[in-house]
PDB file of C-alpha atoms in Angstrom:
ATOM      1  CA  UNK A 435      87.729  70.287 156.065  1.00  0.00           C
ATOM      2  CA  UNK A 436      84.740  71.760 157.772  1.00  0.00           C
ATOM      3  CA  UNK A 437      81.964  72.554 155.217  1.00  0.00           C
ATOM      4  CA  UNK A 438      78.040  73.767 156.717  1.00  0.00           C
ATOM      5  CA  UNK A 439      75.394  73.230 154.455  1.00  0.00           C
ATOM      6  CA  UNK A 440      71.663  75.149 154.776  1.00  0.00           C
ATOM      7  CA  UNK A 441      68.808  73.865 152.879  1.00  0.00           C
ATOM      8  CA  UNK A 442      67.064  76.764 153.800  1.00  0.00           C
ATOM      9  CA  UNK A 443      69.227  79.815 152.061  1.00  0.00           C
ATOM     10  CA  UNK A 444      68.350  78.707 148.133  1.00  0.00           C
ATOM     11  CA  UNK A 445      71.678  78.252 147.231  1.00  0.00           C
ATOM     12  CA  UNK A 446      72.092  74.430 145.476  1.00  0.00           C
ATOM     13  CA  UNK A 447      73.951  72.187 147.756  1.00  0.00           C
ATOM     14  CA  UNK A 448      77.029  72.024 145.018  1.00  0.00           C
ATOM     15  CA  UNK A 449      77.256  75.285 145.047  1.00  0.00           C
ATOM     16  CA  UNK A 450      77.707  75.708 148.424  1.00  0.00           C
ATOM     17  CA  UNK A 451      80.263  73.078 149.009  1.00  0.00           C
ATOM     18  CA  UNK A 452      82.056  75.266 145.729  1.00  0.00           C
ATOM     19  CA  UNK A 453      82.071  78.567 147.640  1.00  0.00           C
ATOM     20  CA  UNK A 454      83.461  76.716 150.921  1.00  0.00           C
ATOM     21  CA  UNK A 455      86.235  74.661 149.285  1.00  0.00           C
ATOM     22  CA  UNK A 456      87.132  78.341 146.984  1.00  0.00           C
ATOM     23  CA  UNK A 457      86.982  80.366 150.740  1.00  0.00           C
ATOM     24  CA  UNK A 458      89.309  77.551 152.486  1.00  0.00           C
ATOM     25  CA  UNK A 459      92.054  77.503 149.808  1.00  0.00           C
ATOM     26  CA  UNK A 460      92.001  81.657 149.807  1.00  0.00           C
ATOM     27  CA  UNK A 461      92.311  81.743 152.856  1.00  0.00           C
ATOM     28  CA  UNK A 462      95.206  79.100 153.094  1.00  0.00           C
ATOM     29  CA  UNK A 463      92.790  76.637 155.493  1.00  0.00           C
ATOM     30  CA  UNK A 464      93.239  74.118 152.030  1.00  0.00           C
ATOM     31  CA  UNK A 465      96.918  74.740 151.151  1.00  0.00           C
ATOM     32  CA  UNK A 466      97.869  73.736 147.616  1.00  0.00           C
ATOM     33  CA  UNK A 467      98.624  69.704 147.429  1.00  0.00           C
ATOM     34  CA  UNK A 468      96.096  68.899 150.043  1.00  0.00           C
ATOM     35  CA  UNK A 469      93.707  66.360 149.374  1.00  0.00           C
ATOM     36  CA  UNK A 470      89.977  66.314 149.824  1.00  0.00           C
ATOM     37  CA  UNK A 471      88.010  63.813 151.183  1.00  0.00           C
ATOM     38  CA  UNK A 472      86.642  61.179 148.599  1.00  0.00           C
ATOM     39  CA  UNK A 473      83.513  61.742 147.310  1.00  0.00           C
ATOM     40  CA  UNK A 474      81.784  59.454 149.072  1.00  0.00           C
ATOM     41  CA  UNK A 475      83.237  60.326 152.240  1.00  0.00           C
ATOM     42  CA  UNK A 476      82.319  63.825 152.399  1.00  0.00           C
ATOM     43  CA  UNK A 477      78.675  62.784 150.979  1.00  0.00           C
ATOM     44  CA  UNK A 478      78.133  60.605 154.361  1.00  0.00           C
ATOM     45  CA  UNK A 479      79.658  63.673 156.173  1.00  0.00           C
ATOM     46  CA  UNK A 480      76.889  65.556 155.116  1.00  0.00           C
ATOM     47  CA  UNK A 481      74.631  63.428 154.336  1.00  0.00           C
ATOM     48  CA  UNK A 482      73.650  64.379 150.777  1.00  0.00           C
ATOM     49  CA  UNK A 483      74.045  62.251 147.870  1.00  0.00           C
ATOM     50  CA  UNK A 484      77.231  61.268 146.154  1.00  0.00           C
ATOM     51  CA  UNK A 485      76.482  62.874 143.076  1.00  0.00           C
ATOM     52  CA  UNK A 486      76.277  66.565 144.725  1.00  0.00           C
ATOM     53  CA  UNK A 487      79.385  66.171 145.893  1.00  0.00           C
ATOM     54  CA  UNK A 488      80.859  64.881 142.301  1.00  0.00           C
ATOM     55  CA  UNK A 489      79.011  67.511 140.386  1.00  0.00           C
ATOM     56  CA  UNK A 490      80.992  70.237 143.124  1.00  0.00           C
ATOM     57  CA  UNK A 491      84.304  68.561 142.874  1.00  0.00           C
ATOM     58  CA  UNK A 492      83.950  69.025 138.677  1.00  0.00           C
ATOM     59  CA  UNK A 493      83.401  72.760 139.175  1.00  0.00           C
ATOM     60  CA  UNK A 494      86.215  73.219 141.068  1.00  0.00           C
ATOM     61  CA  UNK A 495      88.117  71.304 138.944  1.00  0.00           C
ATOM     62  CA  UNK A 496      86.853  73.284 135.998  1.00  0.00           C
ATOM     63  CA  UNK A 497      87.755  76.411 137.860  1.00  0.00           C
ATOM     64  CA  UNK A 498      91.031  75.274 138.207  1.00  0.00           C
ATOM     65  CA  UNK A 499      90.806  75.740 142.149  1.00  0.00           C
ATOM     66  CA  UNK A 500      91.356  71.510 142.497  1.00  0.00           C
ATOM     67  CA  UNK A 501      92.915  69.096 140.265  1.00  0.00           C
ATOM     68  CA  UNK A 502      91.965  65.069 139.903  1.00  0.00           C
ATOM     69  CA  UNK A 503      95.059  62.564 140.082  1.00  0.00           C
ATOM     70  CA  UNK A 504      93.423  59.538 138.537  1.00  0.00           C
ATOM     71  CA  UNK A 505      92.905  56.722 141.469  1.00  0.00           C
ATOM     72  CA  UNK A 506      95.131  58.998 143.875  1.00  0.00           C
ATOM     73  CA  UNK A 507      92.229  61.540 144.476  1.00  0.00           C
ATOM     74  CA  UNK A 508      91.298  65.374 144.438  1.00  0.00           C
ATOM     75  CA  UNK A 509      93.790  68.041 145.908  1.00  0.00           C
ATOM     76  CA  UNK A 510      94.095  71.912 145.928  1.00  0.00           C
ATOM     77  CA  UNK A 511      95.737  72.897 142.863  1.00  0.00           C
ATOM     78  CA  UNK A 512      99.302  74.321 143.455  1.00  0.00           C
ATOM     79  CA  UNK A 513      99.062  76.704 140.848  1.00  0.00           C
ATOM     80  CA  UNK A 514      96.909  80.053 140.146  1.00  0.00           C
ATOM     81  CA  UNK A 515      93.511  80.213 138.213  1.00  0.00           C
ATOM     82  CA  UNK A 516      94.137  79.097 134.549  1.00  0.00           C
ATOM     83  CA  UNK A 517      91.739  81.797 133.157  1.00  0.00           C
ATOM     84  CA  UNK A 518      93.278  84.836 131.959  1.00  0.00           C
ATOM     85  CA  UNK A 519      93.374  88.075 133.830  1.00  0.00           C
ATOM     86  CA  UNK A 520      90.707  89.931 132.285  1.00  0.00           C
ATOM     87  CA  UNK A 521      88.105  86.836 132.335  1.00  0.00           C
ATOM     88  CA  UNK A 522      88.760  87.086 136.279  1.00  0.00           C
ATOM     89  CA  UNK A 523      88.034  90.396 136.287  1.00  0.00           C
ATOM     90  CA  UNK A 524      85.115  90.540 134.546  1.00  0.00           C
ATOM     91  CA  UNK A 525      83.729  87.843 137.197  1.00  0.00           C
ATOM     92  CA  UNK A 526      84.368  89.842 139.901  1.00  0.00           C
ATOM     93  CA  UNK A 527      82.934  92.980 138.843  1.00  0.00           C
ATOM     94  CA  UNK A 528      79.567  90.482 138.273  1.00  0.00           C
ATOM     95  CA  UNK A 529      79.874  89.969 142.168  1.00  0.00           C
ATOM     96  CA  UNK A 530      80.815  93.166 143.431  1.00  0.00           C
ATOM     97  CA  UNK A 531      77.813  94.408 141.330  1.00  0.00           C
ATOM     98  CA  UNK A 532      75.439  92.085 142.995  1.00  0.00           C
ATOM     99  CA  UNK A 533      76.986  92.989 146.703  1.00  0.00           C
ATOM    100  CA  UNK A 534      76.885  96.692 145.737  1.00  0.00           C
ATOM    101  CA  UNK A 535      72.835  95.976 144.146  1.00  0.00           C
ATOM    102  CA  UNK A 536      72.273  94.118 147.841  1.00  0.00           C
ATOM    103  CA  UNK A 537      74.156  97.036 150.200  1.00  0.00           C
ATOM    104  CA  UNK A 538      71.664  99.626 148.384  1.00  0.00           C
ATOM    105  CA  UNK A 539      68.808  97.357 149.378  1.00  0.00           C
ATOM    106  CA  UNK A 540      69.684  96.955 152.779  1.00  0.00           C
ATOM    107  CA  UNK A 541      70.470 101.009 153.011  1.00  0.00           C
ATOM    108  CA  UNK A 542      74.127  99.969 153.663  1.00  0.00           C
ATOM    109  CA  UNK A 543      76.245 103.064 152.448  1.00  0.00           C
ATOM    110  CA  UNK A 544      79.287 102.034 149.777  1.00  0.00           C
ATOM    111  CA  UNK A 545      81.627 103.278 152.743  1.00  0.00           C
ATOM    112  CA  UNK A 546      79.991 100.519 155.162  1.00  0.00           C
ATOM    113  CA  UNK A 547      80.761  97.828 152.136  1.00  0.00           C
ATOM    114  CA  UNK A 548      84.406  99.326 151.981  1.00  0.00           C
ATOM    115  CA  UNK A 549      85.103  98.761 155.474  1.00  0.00           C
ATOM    116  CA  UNK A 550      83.232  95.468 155.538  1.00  0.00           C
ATOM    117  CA  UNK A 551      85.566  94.388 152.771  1.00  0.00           C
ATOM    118  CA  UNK A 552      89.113  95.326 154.312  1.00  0.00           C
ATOM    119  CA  UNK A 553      87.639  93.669 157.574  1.00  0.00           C
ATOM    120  CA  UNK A 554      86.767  90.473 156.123  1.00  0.00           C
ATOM    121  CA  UNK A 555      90.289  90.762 153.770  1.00  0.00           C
ATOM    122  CA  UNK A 556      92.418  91.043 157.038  1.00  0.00           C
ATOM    123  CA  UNK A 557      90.280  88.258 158.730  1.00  0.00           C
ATOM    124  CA  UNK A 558      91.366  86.107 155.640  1.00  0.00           C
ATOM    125  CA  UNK A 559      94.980  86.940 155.661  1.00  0.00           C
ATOM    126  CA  UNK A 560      95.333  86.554 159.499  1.00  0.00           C
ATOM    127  CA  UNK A 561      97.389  83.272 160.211  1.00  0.00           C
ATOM    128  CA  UNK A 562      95.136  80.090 159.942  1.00  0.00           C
ATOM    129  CA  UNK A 563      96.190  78.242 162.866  1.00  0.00           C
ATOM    130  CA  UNK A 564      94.861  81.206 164.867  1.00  0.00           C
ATOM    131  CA  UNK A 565      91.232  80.375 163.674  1.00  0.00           C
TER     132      UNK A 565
END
């Protein structure tokens, strides 16, 4: 599992390794029933302390995206997001209106996003191994 933290973007370290582990199992790089590295492993791995890492692993967990098997580690859940349709809406739309807020700041036309979107969508859903 390759995971690049920057100190330098703002974005808290957990949060980071969140976005990463969500990205690899959406775009099948983590397929369901694989395990991630321990906790302290991946803390060595990128140096940070132990406690970032746990404090990742426990949102992931919370979103459902990784599930703990007590003393056999943390693996990709095999099933879907356990919140309902509607709540997984609404965080989208939060998202897409912060992308959509950030395109208008960079003068990048809705159209530009659009294409941007179906690019990066068919990068995601090209086959893995090919990465």
């Amino acid at each position: 599992m390759q995971i690049h933290l920057s100190s330098c973007n703002g974005v808290p370290l957990y949060l980071q390794i969140v976005t990463q582990v969500k990205y690899l199992a959406a775009s099948g790089r983590l397929a369901p029933g694989e395990e991630l590295p321990p906790i302290r492993v991946l803390a060595e791995q990128l140096l940070i302390n132990p406690n970032t890492v746990a404090r990742a692993y426990r949102e992931l967990e919370y979103a459902g995206v990784v599930e703990k098997r007590r003393t056999a580690g943390t693996y990709v859940a095999d099933g879907g997001s356990p919140l309902s349709r509607p709540q997984r809406l609404r965080i989208l739309e939060e998202r897409v209106d912060a992308l959509l807020a950030e395109a208008r700041q960079m003068d990048v036309s809705t159209e530009e996003v659009m294409e941007l979107l179906r690019q990066r969508d068919r990068h995601m859903l090209a086959d893995p191994k090919e990465k």
